[in-house]
Coordinates of C-alpha atoms and ligand atoms in Angstrom, one line a residue:
X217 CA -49.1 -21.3 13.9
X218 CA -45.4 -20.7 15.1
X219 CA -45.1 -24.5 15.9
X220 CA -46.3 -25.6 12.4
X221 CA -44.0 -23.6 11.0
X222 CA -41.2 -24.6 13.2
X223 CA -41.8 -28.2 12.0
X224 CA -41.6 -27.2 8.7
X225 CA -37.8 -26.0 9.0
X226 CA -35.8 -28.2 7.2
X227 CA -33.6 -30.5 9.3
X228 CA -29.7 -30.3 9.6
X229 CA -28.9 -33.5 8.8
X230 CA -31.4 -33.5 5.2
X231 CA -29.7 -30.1 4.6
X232 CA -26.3 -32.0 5.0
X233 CA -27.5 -34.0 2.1
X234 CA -28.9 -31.7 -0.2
X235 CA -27.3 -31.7 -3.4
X236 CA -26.6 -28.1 -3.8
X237 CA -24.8 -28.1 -0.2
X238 CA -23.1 -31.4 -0.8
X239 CA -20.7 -30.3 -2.9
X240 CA -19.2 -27.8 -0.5
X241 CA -17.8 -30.9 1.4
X242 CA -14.8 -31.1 -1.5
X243 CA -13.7 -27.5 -0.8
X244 CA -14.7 -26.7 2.2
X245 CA -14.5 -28.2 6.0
X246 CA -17.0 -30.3 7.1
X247 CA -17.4 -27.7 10.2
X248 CA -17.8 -24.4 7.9
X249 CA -20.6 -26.3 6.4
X250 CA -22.8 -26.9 9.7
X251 CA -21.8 -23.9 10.6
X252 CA -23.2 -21.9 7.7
X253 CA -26.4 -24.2 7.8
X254 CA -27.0 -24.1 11.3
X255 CA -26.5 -19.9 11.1
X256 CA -29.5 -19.8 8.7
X257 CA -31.5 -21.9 10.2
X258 CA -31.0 -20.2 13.8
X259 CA -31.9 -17.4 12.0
X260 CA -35.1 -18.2 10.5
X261 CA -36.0 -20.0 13.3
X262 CA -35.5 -16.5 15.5
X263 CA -37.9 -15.1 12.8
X264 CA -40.4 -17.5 13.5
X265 CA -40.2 -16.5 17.1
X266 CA -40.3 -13.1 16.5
X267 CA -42.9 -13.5 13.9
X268 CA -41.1 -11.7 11.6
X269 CA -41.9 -14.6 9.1
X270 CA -45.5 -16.7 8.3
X271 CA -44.2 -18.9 5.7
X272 CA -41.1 -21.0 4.9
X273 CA -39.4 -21.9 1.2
X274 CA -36.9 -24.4 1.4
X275 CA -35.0 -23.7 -1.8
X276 CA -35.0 -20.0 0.1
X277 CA -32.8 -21.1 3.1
X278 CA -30.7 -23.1 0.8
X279 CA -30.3 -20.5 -1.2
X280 CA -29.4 -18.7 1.4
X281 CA -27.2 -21.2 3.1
X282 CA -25.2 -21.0 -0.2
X283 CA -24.8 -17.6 -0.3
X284 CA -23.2 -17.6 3.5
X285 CA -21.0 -20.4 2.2
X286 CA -19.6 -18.2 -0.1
X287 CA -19.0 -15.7 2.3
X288 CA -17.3 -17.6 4.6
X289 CA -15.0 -19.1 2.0
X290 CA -13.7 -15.8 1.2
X291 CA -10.5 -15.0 2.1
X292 CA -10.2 -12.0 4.3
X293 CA -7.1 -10.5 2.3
X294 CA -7.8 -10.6 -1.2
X295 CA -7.9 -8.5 -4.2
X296 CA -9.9 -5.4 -4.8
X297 CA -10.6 -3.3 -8.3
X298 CA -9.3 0.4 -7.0
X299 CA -11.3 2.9 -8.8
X300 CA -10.0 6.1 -6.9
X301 CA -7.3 7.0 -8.6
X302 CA -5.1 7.1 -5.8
X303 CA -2.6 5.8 -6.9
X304 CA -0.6 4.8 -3.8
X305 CA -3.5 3.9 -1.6
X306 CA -2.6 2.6 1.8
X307 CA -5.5 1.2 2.8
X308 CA -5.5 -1.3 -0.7
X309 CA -1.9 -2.1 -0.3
X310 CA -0.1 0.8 -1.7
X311 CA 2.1 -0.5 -4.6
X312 CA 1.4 -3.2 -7.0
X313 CA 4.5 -5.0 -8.2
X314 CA 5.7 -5.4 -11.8
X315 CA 5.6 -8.9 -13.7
X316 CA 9.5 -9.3 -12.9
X317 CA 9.0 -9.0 -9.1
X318 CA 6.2 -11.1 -8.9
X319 CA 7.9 -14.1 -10.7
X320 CA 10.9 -13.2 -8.7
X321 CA 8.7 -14.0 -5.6
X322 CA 6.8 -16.9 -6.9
X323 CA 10.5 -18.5 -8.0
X324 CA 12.2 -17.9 -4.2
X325 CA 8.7 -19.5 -2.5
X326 CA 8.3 -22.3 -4.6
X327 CA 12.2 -23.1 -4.0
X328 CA 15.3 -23.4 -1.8
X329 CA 17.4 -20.1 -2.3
X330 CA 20.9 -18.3 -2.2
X331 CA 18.9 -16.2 0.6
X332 CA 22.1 -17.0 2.9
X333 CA 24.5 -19.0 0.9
X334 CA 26.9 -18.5 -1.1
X335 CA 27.3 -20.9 -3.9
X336 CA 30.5 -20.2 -5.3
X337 CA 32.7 -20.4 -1.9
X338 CA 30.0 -22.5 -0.8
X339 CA 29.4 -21.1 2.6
X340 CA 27.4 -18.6 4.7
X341 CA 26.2 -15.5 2.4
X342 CA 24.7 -12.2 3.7
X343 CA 20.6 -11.7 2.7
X344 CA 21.6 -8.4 2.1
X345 CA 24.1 -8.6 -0.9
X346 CA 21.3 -10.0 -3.3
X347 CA 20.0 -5.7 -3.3
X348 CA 23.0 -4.7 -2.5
X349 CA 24.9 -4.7 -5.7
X350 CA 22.4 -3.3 -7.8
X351 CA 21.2 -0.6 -5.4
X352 CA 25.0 0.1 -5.5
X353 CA 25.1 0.2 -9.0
X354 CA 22.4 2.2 -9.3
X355 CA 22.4 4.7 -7.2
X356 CA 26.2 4.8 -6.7
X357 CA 26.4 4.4 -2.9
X358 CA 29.5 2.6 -0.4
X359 CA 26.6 0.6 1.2
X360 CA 22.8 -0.4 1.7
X361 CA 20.6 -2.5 4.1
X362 CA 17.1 -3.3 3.7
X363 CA 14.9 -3.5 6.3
X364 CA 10.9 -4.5 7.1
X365 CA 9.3 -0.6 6.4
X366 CA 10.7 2.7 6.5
X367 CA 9.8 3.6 10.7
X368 CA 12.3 0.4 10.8
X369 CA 14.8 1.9 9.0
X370 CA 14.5 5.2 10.9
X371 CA 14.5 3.2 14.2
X372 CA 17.5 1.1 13.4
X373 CA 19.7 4.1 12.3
X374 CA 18.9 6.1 14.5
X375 CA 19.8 3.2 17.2
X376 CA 22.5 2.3 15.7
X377 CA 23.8 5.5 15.2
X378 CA 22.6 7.3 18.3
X379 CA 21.9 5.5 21.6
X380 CA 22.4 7.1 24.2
X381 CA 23.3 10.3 22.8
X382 CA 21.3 13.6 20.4
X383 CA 20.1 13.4 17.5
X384 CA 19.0 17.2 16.3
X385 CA 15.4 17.2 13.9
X386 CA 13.3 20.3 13.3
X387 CA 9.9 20.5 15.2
X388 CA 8.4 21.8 11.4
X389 CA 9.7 18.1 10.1
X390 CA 7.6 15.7 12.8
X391 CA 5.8 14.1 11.3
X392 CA 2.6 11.5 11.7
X393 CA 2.9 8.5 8.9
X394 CA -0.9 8.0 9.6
X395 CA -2.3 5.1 11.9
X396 CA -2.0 7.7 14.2
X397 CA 1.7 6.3 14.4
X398 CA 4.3 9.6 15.0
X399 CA 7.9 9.7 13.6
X400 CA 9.2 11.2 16.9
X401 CA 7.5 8.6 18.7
X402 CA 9.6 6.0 16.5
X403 CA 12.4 7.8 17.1
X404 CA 12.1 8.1 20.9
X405 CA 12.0 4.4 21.1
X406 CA 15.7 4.1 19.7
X407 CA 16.8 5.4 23.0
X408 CA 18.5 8.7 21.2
X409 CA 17.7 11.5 22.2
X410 CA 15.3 13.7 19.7
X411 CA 16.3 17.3 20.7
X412 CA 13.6 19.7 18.6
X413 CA 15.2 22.7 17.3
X414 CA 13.0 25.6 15.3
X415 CA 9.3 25.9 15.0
X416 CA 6.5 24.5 12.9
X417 CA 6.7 27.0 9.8
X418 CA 10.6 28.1 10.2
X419 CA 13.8 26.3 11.1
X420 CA 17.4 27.9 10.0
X421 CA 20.4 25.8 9.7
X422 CA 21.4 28.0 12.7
X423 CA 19.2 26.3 15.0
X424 CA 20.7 23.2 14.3
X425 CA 24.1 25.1 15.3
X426 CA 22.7 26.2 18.5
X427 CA 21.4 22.7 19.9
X428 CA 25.0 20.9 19.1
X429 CA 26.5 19.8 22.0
X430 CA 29.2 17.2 22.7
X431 CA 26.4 14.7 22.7
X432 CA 25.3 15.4 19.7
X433 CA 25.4 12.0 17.3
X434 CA 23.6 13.2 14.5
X435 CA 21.2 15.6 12.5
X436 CA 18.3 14.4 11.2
X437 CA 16.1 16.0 8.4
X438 CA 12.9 14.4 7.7
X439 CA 10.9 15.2 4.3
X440 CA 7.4 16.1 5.3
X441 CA 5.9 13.8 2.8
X442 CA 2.5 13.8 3.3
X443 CA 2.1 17.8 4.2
X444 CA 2.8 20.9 2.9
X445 CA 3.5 24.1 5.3
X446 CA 3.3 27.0 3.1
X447 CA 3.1 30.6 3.2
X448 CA 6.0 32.2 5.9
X449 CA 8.3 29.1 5.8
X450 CA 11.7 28.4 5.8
X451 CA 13.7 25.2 6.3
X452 CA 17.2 24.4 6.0
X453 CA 18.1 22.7 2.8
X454 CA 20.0 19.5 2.6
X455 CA 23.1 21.4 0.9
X456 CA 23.1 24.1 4.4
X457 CA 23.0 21.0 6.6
X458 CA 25.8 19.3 4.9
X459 CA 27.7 22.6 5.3
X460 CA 27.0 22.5 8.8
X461 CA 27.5 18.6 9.6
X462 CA 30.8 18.8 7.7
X463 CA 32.5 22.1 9.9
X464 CA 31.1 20.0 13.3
X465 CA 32.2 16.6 11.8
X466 CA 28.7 14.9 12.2
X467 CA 26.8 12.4 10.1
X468 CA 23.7 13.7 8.1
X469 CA 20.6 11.3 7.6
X470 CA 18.0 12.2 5.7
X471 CA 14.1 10.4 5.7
X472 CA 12.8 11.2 2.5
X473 CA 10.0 8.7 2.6
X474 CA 8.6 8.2 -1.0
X475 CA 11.6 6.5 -2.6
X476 CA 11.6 8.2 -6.0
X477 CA 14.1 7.0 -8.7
X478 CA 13.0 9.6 -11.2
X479 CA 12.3 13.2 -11.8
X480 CA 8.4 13.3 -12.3
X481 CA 8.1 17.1 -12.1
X482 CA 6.8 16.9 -15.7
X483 CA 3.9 14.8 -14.6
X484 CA 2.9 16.8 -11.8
X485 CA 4.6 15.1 -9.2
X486 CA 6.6 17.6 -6.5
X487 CA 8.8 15.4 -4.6
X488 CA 12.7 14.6 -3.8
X489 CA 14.1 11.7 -5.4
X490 CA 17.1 9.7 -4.3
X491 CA 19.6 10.8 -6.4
X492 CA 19.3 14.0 -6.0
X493 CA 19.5 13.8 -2.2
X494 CA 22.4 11.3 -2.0
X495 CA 24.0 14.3 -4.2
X496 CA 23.2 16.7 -1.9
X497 CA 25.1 14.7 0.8
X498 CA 23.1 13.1 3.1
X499 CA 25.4 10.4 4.5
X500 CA 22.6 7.8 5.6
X501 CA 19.6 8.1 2.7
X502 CA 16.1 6.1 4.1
X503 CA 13.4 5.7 2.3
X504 CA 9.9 3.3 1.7
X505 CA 10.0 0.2 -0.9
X506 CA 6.0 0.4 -1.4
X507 CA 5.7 4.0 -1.9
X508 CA 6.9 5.6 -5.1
X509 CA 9.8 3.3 -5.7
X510 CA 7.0 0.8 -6.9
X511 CA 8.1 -2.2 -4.9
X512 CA 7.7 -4.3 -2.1
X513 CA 7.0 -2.5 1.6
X514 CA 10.1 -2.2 2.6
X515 CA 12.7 0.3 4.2
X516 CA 16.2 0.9 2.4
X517 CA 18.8 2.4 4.0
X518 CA 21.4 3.4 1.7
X519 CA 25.4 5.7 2.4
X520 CA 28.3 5.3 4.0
X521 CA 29.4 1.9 4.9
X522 CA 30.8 2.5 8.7
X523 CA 27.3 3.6 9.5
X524 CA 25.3 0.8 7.5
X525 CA 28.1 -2.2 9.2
X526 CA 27.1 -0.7 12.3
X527 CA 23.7 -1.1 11.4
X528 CA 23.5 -4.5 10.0
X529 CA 25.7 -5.4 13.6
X530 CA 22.9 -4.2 15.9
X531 CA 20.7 -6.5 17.7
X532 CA 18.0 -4.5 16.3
X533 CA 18.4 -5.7 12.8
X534 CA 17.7 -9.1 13.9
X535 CA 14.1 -7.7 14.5
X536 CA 13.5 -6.0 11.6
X537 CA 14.9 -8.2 9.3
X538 CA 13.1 -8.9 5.6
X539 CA 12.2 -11.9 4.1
X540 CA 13.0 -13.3 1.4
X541 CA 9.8 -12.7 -0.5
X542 CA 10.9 -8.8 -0.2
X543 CA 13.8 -9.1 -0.8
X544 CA 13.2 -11.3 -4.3
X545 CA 10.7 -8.8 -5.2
X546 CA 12.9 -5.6 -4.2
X547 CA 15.8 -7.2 -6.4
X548 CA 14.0 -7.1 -9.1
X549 CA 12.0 -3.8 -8.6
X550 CA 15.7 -2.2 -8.5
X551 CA 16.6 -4.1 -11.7
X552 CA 13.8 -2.2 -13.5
X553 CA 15.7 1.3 -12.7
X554 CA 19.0 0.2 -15.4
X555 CA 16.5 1.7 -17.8
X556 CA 14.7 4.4 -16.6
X557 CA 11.8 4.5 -19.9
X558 CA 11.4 0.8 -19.2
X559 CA 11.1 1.1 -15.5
X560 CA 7.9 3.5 -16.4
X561 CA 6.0 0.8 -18.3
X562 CA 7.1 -2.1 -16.3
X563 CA 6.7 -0.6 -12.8
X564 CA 2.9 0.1 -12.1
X565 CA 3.1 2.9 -9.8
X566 CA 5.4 4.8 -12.5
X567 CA 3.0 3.6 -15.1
X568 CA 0.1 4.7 -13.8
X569 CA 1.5 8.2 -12.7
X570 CA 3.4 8.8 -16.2
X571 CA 0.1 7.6 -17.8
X572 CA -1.2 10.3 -21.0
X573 CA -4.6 12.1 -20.8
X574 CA -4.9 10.3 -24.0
X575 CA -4.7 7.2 -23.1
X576 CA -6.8 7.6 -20.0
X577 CA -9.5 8.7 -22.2
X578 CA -9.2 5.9 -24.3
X579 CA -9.8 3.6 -21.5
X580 CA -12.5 5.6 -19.9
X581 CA -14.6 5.5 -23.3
X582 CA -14.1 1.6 -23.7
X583 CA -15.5 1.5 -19.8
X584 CA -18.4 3.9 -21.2
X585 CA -19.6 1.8 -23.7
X586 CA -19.2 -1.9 -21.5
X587 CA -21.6 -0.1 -19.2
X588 CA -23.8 1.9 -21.7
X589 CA -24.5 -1.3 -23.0
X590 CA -26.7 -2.5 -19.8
X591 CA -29.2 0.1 -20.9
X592 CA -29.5 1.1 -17.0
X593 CA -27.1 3.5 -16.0
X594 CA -26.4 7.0 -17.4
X595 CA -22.8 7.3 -17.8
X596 CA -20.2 10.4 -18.9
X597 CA -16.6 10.4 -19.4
X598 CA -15.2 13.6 -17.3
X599 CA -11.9 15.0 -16.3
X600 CA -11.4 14.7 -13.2
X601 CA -8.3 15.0 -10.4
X602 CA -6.2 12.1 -8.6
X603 CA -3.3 12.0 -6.3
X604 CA -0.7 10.2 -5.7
X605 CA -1.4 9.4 -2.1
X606 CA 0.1 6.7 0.2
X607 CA 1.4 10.0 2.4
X608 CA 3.4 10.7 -0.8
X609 CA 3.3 14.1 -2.8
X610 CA 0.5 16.2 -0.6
X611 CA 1.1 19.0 -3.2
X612 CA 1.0 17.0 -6.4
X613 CA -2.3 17.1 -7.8
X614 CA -2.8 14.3 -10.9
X615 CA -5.2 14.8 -13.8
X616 CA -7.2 11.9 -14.5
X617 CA -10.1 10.5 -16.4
X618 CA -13.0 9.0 -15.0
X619 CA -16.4 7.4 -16.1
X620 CA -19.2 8.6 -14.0
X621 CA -22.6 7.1 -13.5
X622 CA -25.7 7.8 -11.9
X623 CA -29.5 6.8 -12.7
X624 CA -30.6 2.8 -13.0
X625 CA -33.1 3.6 -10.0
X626 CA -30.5 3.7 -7.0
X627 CA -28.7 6.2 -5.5
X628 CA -25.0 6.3 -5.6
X629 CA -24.7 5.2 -1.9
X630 CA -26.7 2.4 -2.3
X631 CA -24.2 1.7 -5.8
X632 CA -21.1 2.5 -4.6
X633 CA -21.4 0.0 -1.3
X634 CA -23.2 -2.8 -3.6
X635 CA -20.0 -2.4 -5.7
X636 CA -17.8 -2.7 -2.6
X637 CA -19.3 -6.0 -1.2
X638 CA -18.8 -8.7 -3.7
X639 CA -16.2 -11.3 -3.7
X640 CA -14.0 -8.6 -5.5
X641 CA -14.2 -5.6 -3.5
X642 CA -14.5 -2.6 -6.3
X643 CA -13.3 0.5 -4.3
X644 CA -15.3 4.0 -6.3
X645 CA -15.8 7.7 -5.1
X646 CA -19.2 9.5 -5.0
X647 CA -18.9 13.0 -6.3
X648 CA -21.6 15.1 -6.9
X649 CA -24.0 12.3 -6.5
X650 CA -22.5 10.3 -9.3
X651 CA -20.5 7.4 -8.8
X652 CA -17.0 7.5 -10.2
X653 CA -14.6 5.5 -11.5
X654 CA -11.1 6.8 -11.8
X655 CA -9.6 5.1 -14.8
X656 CA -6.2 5.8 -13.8
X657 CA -5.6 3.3 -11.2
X658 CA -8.0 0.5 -12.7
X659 CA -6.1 -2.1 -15.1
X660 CA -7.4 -2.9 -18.7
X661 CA -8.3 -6.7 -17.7
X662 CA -10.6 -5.1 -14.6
X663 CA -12.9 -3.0 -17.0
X664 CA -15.2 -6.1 -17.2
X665 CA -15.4 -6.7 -14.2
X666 CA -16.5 -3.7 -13.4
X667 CA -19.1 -3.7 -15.9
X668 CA -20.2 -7.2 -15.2
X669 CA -20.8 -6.3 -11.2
X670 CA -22.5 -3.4 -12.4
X671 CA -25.2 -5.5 -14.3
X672 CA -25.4 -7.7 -11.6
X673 CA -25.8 -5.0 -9.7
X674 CA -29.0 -3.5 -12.2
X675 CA -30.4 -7.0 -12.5
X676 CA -29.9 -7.7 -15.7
Ligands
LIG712 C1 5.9 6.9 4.8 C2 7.0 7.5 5.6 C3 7.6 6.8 6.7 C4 7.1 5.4 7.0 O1 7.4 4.5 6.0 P1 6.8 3.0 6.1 O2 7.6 2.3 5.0 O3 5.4 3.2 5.8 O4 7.2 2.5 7.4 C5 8.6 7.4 7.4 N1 9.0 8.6 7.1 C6 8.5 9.3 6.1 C7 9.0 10.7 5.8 C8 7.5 8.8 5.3 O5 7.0 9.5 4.3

């Protein structure tokens, strides 16, 4: 019985010839072929074995075969529809760029570039000045660098500024980025030393005073971006630090994390922004490209120029240098900030946080109907809650819209991970036993998509 129906197992070499498989040869290497064919056929003929299986249809394992194929031609980083309503989501790539920066990239890759020339004296140029000026202009600063993320900005200016000496940070202000990966751990490996002054829920500008030694290089203050200690707390602002670094003579630097360019209290968003803290006199201003500044990941360092040319001298800056895909995208990420109404529509991050109830609804109704129309599912527009995430605004709580469904025979589990495992990965939450889509981080040309996997999904 087993042996007849070993004979029976198609051959390789036939399958190598089958015209369904054939094609594959064009796109695909000959190896990934045979491998996909000789991974089903192992399998069935382990099934066999096992007796798991008492009968064989060919167009079964090619079937089969083709589906692995497909797999395997995947590409391991690709796009996925983010129903969450996070809007800076870590794990999906934080920020999505705006139509300028991704031509800006596409134009630098396809092409030879000014990354490090200069063609007007026709020499050696710096891969810095293309952000530099319009940061500058912007944000009205002596000086800027750009560096790979935000822990490389903190490492380098703390390095470049401290080595060998203290740099003074509250114990309430330590944080974890996530990854497990620590701020103070960062900062240990510049070789300053991190000398921990307060405690978790109170820290006085005073306890900075008491830690100052001769050694001292710098105070740090690091914006707890992705927690919130409230209740009995007190921290010294960045006005009582300047106070303080001014009567010692010591330079100021401030990780604020998120990168905001705007004020978005109106929209529910509690955070610093950039201005406001270059205002308040930090002398070295770091912050994330990906988060809320809606760019590229990145770290920008931004204040006084003898600290950023010392910077920019240190070996370290070698290492953490950007390319010039960032930087062509960070260029024009900035560019979007001369007008701060267009920068909201043209910037996705911004859009999507600055984006009306109205509007949401809108969208979530046109999602409605593109799914009521499988006949399967039962479906409901709701209000529901976002956040801003990506370790950005802990506090800030976003009202969204969002299509829920439920019914068509499956239970949201078994929905929610058929939705995830497609080609196009579409990323939803389970609430209440309904699946939901966020509308707020899903764009207008993914509704269909989403809709079309879901009647794939119902057979239909
Ligand atoms: C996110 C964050 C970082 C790390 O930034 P990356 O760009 O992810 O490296 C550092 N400090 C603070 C306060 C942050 O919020």
């Amino acid at each position: 019985m087993e042996k007849s129906l070993l004979r029976k197992l198609p051959k390789v070499d036939d399958l190598l010839k089958n015209e369904k498989i054939a094609p594959f040869f064009i796109t695909m290497p000959r190896e990934k072929v045979t491998d996909a064919i000789r991974t089903v056929t192992n399998l069935k003929r382990a099934q066999i074995l096992n007796g798991e299986i008492s009968t064989l249809c060919d167009e079964d394992i090619v079937n089969e075969i083709l589906a692995t194929l497909s797999v395997s031609n995947r590409k391991s980083l690709r796009p996925v529809i983010n129903a969450t309503g996070v809007v800076l989501h870590t794990n999906l790539g934080r920020a999505n760029l705006s139509q300028s920066a991704r031509d800006a990239v596409n134009s630098v890759i396809s092409n030879y570039s000014t990354l490090e020339y200069d063609p007007q004296a026709g020499s050696r140029g710096s891969r810095h000045v293309h952000v530099e000026k319009v940061i500058q202009k912007i944000l009205g600063v002596e000086a800027c660098m750009v560096v790979n993320n935000n822990a490389s900005a903190t490492m380098l200016s703390m390095a470049a500024m401290g080595r060998g000496k203290e740099m003074i940070v509250s114990r309430g202000e330590l944080v974890e980025i996530g990854g497990s990966f620590r701020i103070p751990d960062v900062m240990k490996e510049s070789q300053a030393t991190l000398v921990e002054v307060g405690t978790t829920n109170k820290t006085r500008a005073a306890d900075y005073r008491k830690a100052i030694t001769e050694n001292t290089a710098a105070i740090i203050k690091v914006h707890t971006s992705n927690y919130k200690i409230i209740g009995f707390t007190e921290e010294a602002t960045l006005g009582e630090l300047r106070t303080l670094c001014d009567e010692v003579n010591l330079p100021l630097i401030y990780d604020m994390g998120s990168g905001l360019m705007l004020d978005l209290h109106e929209y529910g968003v509690d955070e610093p922004n950039v201005k406001d803290a270059i205002k308040s006199g930090a002398d070295i201003v770091l912050f994330s490209g990906d988060k809320l500044l809606g760019g590229p990941q990145a770290g920008i360092i931004v204040g006084k120029k003898e600290y950023i040319d010392r910077m920019k001298a240190h070996p370290l800056a070698r290492v953490v240098r950007i390319d010039k895909m960032t930087i062509a995208a960070l260029e024009a990420t900035f560019n979007e900030y001369y007008n701060e109404e267009t920068a909201k529509k043209n910037i996705p991050v911004l859009k999507m946080i600055t984006m009306s109830m109205e509007e949401m609804e809108k969208k979530a109704l046109l999602l409605k109907e593109k799914i009521d129309r499988i006949g399967v599912f039962e479906t409901a527009v709701e209000e529901t809650t976002g956040v801003v995430g990506g370790g950005s605004a802990p506090s800030s709580v976003l009202k969204s819209m969002a299509v829920s469904i439920t019914g068509g025979g499956f239970t949201s589990e078994k929905v929610e991970k058929l939705l995830r495992k497609g080609d196009l990965p579409i990323v939803a939450r389970i609430k209440d036993e309904k699946v939901l889509f966020d509308i707020r981080t899903v764009f207008d040309n993914e509704l269909d998509l989403i809709s079309d996997k879901l009647r794939e999904i119902a057979g239909k």
